[in-house]
Amino acid sequence: MQIYEQELTVTKGHLDALNHVNNIEYVRWVQDIAAAHWNFKTTEKIRNTYYWVLLSHHIQYKAEALLGEMLLLKTYVVKSGGVRSTRTVDIYNKNTDKLLTTSETIWCFMSHETNRPARIPEDLATLFS
């Protein structure tokens, strides 16, 4: 399993009325890191041929993140087969290594040409395993 990582700092714009990171930001970060991983590992030709749509999303909140904290996001593909791929995203407080959230998303692989699900080619699946 290949892990892709990103860091970010919590800003005022990420906060909710309770002054901790708004839940919607975690969802956005899960989607953003999945896209960044896809863009990092694939060519423009592949991205012009295929895309992903989200089928389901489950996130567990374990601890809060606060203004100014540095976060470490880690993502990896747990399994791929047929037209589906399951991805995990873990978000940590970088300074304490405390796990703040963990997320599992299921994605459907799609063809730009048909706008329908497409089988994940083996060579593409191995890019992420």
Coordinates of C-alpha atoms in Angstrom, one line a residue:
M1 CA 0.0 0.0 0.0
Q2 CA 1.4 3.4 -1.0
I3 CA 0.7 6.2 1.4
Y4 CA 0.4 9.8 0.1
E5 CA 0.7 12.6 2.6
Q6 CA 0.0 16.3 2.8
E7 CA 0.4 18.8 5.6
L8 CA -1.8 21.8 6.4
T9 CA -2.3 24.4 9.1
V10 CA -5.7 25.1 10.6
T11 CA -6.7 28.6 9.8
K12 CA -9.6 30.8 11.1
G13 CA -11.6 29.9 7.9
H14 CA -11.6 26.2 8.9
L15 CA -13.3 26.9 12.3
D16 CA -16.9 26.6 13.3
A17 CA -18.8 28.5 16.1
L18 CA -17.1 26.3 18.7
N19 CA -13.7 27.4 17.5
H20 CA -12.6 24.0 16.3
V21 CA -12.4 22.7 12.8
N22 CA -15.8 22.5 11.2
N23 CA -16.9 18.9 10.2
I24 CA -17.4 20.0 6.6
E25 CA -13.6 20.9 6.4
Y26 CA -12.7 17.3 7.2
V27 CA -14.9 16.1 4.4
R28 CA -13.4 18.7 2.0
W29 CA -9.8 17.6 3.1
V30 CA -10.7 13.9 2.4
Q31 CA -11.9 14.8 -1.1
D32 CA -9.0 17.1 -1.8
I33 CA -6.2 14.6 -0.7
A34 CA -7.9 11.8 -2.8
A35 CA -7.8 14.1 -5.8
A36 CA -4.2 15.2 -5.1
H37 CA -3.1 11.5 -4.8
W38 CA -4.9 10.7 -8.1
N39 CA -3.2 13.7 -9.9
F40 CA 0.2 12.8 -8.4
K41 CA 0.1 9.2 -9.5
T42 CA -1.5 9.5 -13.0
T43 CA -0.7 11.1 -16.3
E44 CA -2.8 13.8 -18.0
K45 CA -3.9 11.2 -20.6
I46 CA -5.3 8.9 -17.8
R47 CA -7.0 11.8 -16.2
N48 CA -8.6 12.9 -19.5
T49 CA -9.9 9.3 -20.0
Y50 CA -11.1 8.4 -16.5
Y51 CA -12.5 10.1 -13.3
W52 CA -13.9 9.1 -10.0
V53 CA -17.3 9.6 -8.3
L54 CA -17.9 9.2 -4.6
L55 CA -20.3 6.4 -3.7
S56 CA -20.1 6.5 0.1
H57 CA -18.3 8.2 2.8
H58 CA -17.8 7.3 6.5
I59 CA -15.8 9.5 8.9
Q60 CA -15.0 9.0 12.6
Y61 CA -14.2 12.0 14.6
K62 CA -11.8 11.1 17.4
A63 CA -10.4 14.5 18.6
E64 CA -10.7 18.2 17.7
A65 CA -8.3 20.3 15.7
L66 CA -7.8 23.9 16.7
L67 CA -6.5 27.2 15.2
G68 CA -2.9 27.2 14.3
E69 CA -2.4 23.4 14.6
M70 CA -0.3 21.6 11.9
L71 CA -2.1 18.6 10.6
L72 CA -0.8 15.6 8.7
L73 CA -3.2 13.9 6.2
K74 CA -2.4 10.4 5.1
T75 CA -4.3 8.5 2.4
Y76 CA -4.0 5.1 0.8
V77 CA -6.1 2.7 -1.3
V78 CA -7.2 -0.3 0.8
K79 CA -8.6 -2.2 -2.2
S80 CA -9.6 -1.9 -5.8
G81 CA -11.5 -4.2 -8.0
G82 CA -14.1 -4.1 -10.8
V83 CA -15.3 -0.5 -10.9
R84 CA -14.8 0.3 -7.2
S85 CA -12.0 1.5 -5.0
T86 CA -11.9 1.9 -1.2
R87 CA -9.7 4.6 0.2
T88 CA -8.7 5.5 3.8
V89 CA -7.8 9.0 4.9
D90 CA -6.3 9.5 8.4
I91 CA -5.8 13.0 9.8
Y92 CA -3.3 13.5 12.6
N93 CA -2.1 16.4 14.8
K94 CA 1.4 16.6 13.4
N95 CA 2.9 17.8 16.7
T96 CA 1.4 15.1 18.9
D97 CA 0.9 12.3 16.4
K98 CA -2.7 12.1 17.8
L99 CA -5.2 10.6 15.3
L100 CA -8.0 13.2 14.9
T101 CA -10.2 11.6 12.2
T102 CA -10.3 8.5 10.1
S103 CA -12.3 8.1 7.0
E104 CA -13.2 5.4 4.5
T105 CA -14.6 6.3 1.1
I106 CA -15.8 4.1 -1.7
W107 CA -15.3 5.5 -5.2
C108 CA -16.6 4.4 -8.6
F109 CA -14.2 4.5 -11.6
M110 CA -15.8 6.3 -14.5
S111 CA -15.1 6.8 -18.2
H112 CA -15.1 10.3 -19.6
E113 CA -16.2 8.9 -23.0
T114 CA -19.3 7.2 -21.8
N115 CA -19.9 8.8 -18.4
R116 CA -20.5 5.3 -17.1
P117 CA -18.6 3.0 -14.7
A118 CA -15.5 1.4 -16.2
R119 CA -13.4 -1.5 -14.9
I120 CA -10.2 -0.4 -13.2
P121 CA -7.3 -1.5 -15.5
E122 CA -4.8 -3.7 -13.6
D123 CA -1.8 -1.4 -14.4
L124 CA -3.8 1.6 -12.9
A125 CA -4.7 -0.4 -9.8
T126 CA -1.1 -1.3 -9.2
L127 CA -0.1 2.4 -9.1
F128 CA -1.9 2.7 -5.8
S129 CA -1.3 -0.7 -4.2

